[in-house]
GROMACS .gro file of C-alpha atoms in nm:
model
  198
    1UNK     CA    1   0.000   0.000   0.000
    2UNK     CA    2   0.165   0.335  -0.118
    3UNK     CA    3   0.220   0.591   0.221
    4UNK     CA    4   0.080   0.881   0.013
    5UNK     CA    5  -0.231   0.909  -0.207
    6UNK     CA    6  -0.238   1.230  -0.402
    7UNK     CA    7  -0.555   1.320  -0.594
    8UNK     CA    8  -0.586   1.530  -0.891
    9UNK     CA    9  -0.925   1.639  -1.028
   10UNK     CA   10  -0.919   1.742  -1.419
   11UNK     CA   11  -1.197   1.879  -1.610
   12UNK     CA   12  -1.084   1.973  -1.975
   13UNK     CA   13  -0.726   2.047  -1.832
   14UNK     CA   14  -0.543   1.837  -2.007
   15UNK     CA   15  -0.247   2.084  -2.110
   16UNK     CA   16  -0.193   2.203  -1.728
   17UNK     CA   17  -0.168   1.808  -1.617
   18UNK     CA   18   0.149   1.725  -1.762
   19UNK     CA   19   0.365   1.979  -1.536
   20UNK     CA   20   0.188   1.879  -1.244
   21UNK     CA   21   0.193   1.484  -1.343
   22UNK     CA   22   0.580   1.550  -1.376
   23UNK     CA   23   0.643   1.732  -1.027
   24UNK     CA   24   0.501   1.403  -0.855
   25UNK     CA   25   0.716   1.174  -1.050
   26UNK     CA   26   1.035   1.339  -0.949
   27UNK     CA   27   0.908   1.376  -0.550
   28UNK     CA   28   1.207   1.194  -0.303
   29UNK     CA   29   0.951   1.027  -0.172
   30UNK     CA   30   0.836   0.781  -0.410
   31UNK     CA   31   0.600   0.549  -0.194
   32UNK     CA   32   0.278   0.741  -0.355
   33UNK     CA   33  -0.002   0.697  -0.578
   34UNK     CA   34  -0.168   0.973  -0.789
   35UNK     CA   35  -0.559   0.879  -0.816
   36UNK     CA   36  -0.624   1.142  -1.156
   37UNK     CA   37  -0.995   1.218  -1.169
   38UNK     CA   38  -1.101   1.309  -1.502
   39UNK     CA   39  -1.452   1.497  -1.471
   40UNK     CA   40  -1.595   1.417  -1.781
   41UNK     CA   41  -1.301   1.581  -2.012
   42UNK     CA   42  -1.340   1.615  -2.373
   43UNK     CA   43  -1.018   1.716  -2.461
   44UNK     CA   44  -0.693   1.545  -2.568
   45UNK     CA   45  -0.620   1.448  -2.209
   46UNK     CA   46  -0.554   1.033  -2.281
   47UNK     CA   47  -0.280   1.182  -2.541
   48UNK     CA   48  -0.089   1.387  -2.239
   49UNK     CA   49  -0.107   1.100  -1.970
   50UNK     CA   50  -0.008   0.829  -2.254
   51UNK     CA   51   0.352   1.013  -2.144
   52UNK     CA   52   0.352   0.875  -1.816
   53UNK     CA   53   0.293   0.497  -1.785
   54UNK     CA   54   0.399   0.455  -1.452
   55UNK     CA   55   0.142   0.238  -1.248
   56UNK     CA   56   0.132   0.473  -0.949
   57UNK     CA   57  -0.031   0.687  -1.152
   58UNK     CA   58  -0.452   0.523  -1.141
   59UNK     CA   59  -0.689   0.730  -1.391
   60UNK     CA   60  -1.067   0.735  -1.271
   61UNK     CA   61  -1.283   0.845  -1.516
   62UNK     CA   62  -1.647   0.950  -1.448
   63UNK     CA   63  -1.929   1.168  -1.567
   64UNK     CA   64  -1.891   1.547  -1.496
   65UNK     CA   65  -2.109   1.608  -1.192
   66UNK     CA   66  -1.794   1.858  -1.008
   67UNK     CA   67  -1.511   1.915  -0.797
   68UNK     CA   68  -1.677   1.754  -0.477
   69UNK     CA   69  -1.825   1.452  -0.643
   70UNK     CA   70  -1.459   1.416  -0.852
   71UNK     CA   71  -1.272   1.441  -0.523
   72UNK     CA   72  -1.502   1.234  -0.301
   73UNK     CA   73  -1.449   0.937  -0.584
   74UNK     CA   74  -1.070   0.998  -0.554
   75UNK     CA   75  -1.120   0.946  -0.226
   76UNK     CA   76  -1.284   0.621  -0.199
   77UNK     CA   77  -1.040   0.483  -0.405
   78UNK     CA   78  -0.752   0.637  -0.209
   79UNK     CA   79  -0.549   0.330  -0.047
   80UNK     CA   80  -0.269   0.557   0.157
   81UNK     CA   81  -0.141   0.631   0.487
   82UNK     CA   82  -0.156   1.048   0.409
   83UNK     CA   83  -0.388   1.196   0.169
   84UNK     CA   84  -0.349   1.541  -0.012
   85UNK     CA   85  -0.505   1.659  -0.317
   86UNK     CA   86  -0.346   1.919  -0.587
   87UNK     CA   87  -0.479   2.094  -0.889
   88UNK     CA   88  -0.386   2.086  -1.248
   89UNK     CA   89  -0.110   2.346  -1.353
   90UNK     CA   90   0.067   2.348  -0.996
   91UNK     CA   91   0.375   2.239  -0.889
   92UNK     CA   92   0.476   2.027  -0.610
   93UNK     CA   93   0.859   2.099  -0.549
   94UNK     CA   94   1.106   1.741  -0.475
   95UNK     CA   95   1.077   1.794  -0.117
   96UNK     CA   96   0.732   1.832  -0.073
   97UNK     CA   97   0.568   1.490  -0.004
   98UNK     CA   98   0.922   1.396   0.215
   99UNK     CA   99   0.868   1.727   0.383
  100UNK     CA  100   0.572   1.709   0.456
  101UNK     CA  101   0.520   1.314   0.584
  102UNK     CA  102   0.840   1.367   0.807
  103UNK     CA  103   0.665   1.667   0.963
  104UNK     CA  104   0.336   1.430   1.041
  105UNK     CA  105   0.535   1.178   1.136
  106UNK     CA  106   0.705   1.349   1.404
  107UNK     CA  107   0.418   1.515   1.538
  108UNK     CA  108   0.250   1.272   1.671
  109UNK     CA  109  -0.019   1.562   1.792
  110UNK     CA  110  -0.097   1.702   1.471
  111UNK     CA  111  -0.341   1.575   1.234
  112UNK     CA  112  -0.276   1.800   0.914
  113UNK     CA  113   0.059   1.955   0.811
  114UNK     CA  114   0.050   2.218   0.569
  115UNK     CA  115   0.373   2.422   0.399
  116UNK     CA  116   0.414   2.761   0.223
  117UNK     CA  117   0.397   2.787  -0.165
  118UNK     CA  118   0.478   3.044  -0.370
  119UNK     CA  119   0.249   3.206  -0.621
  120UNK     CA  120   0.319   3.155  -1.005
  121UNK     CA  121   0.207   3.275  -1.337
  122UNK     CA  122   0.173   3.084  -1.623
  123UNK     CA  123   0.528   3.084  -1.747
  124UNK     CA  124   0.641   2.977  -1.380
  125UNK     CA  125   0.731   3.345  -1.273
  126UNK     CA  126   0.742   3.417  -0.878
  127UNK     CA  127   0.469   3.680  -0.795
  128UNK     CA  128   0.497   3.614  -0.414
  129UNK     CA  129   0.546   3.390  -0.151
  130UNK     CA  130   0.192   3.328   0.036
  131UNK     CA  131   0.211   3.192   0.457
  132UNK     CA  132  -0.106   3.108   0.550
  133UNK     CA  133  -0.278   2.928   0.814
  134UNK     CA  134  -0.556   2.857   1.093
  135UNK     CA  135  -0.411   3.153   1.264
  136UNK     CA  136  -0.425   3.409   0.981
  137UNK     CA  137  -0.653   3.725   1.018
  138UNK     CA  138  -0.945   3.663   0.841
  139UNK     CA  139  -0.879   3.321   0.757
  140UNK     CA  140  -0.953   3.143   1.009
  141UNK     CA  141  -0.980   2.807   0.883
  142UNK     CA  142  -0.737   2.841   0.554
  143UNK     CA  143  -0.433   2.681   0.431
  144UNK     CA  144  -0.238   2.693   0.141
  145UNK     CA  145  -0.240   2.384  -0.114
  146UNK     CA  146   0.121   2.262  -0.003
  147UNK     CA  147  -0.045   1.982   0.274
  148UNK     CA  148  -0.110   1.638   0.359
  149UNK     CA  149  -0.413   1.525   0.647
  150UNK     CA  150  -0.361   1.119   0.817
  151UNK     CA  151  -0.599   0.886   0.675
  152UNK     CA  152  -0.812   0.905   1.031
  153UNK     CA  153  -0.895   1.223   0.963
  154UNK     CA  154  -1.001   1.214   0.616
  155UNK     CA  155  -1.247   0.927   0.763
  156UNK     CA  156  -1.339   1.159   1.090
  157UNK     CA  157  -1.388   1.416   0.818
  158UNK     CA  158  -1.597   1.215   0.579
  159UNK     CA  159  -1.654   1.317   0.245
  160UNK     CA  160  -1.673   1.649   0.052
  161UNK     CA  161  -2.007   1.775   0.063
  162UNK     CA  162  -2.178   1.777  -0.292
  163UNK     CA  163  -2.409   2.005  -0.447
  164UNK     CA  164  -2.409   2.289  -0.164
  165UNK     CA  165  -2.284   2.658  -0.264
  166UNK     CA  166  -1.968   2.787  -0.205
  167UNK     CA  167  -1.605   2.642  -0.245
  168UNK     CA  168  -1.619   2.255  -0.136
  169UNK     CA  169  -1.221   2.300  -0.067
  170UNK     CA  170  -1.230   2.607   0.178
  171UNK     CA  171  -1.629   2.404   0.354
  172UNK     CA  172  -1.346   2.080   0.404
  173UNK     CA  173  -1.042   2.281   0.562
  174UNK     CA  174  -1.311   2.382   0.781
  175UNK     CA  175  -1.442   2.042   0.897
  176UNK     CA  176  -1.095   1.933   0.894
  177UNK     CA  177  -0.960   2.234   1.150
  178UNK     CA  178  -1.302   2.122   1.356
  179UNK     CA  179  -1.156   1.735   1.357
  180UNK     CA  180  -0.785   1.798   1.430
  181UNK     CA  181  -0.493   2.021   1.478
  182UNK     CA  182  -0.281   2.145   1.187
  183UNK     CA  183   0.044   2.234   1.227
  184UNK     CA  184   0.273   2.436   1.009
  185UNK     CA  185   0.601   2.404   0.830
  186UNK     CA  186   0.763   2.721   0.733
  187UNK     CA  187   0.901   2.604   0.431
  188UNK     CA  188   0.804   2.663   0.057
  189UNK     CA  189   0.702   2.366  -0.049
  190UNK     CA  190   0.447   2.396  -0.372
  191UNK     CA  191   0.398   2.646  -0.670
  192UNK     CA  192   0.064   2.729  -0.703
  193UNK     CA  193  -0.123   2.909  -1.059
  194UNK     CA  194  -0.400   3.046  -0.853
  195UNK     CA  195  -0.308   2.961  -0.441
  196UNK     CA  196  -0.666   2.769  -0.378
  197UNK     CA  197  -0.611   2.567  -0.103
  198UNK     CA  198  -0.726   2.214   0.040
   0.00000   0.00000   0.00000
């Protein structure tokens, strides 16, 4: 059984998955699998993942029905230790997985671990470095997309909530901060296109 599952939810995407595919195959830690969720694409995504036959990598296709019902099937499916999810486009830097499972694994306390990322345009340009957390002003329950939660507390948690208004991400770190404690790691970790977090 892999230590990390990583999910990845795609909906007509398919030129932003390669970089991000990529950036998980060259993680130090190598004990994952990525569980890609394709939402119903129509595009030329089966050409872009036919460049990475690795079998860590499990596609689960499905209707589109949305980014809660696409992550809550990643989720079922999801076999590891750690779970984290990413979007298509950003980067997750060599360390990050390592980084991140050491942190979890010597805090014994903390349920979640999340890092800094830094902000990127489309060419990969730095536009700045964000640090947030539970204990940001006006954020009370936010973290950046640079994280990993234990498998108990994705079950405590229980799935994404489908169907409801708002952003299903920001409704789970919620749930998630009501569950267990996250802790940081000051550390840049992840390059995020557009710094939506878990």
């Amino acid at each position: 059984m892999p230590v990390v599952s990583l999910l990845l939810p795609v909906h007509n995407q398919a030129d932003a998955v390669g970089p991000t595919a990529a950036s998980i195959l060259a993680q130090t830690l190598q004990d994952w699998e990525l569980l890609l969720v394709d939402d119903g694409s129509t595009d030329h995504l089966p050409a872009v993942l036919a460049h990475f036959p690795d079998p860590r990598l499990r596609l689960i296709s499905r209707p589109h029905a949305g980014l809660a019902r696409a992550l809550n099937r990643g989720l079922a499916q999801a076999r590891g230790d750690y779970a984290g999810w990413c979007l298509p486009g950003d980067i997750l830097l060599p360390a990050c997985l390592a980084a991140l499972h050491a942190a979890l694994a010597s805090r014994p306390d903390c349920g979640a671990v999340y890092a800094d990322y830094q902000l990127v345009d489309a060419d990969a340009n730095p536009l700045t470095c964000a640090r947030v957390g539970p204990e940001a002003a006006g954020r009370p329950f936010a973290w950046g997309p640079a994280f990993l939660l234990r498998r108990e507390v994705v079950d405590a948690v229980g799935p994404f909530r489908e169907g409801q208004v708002g952003d299903p991400l920001a409704d789970y770190h919620r749930r998630v901060c009501g569950t267990a404690r996250p802790c940081r790691l000051p550390r840049v970790l992840y390059l995020s296109m557009g710094g939506r977090g878990a």
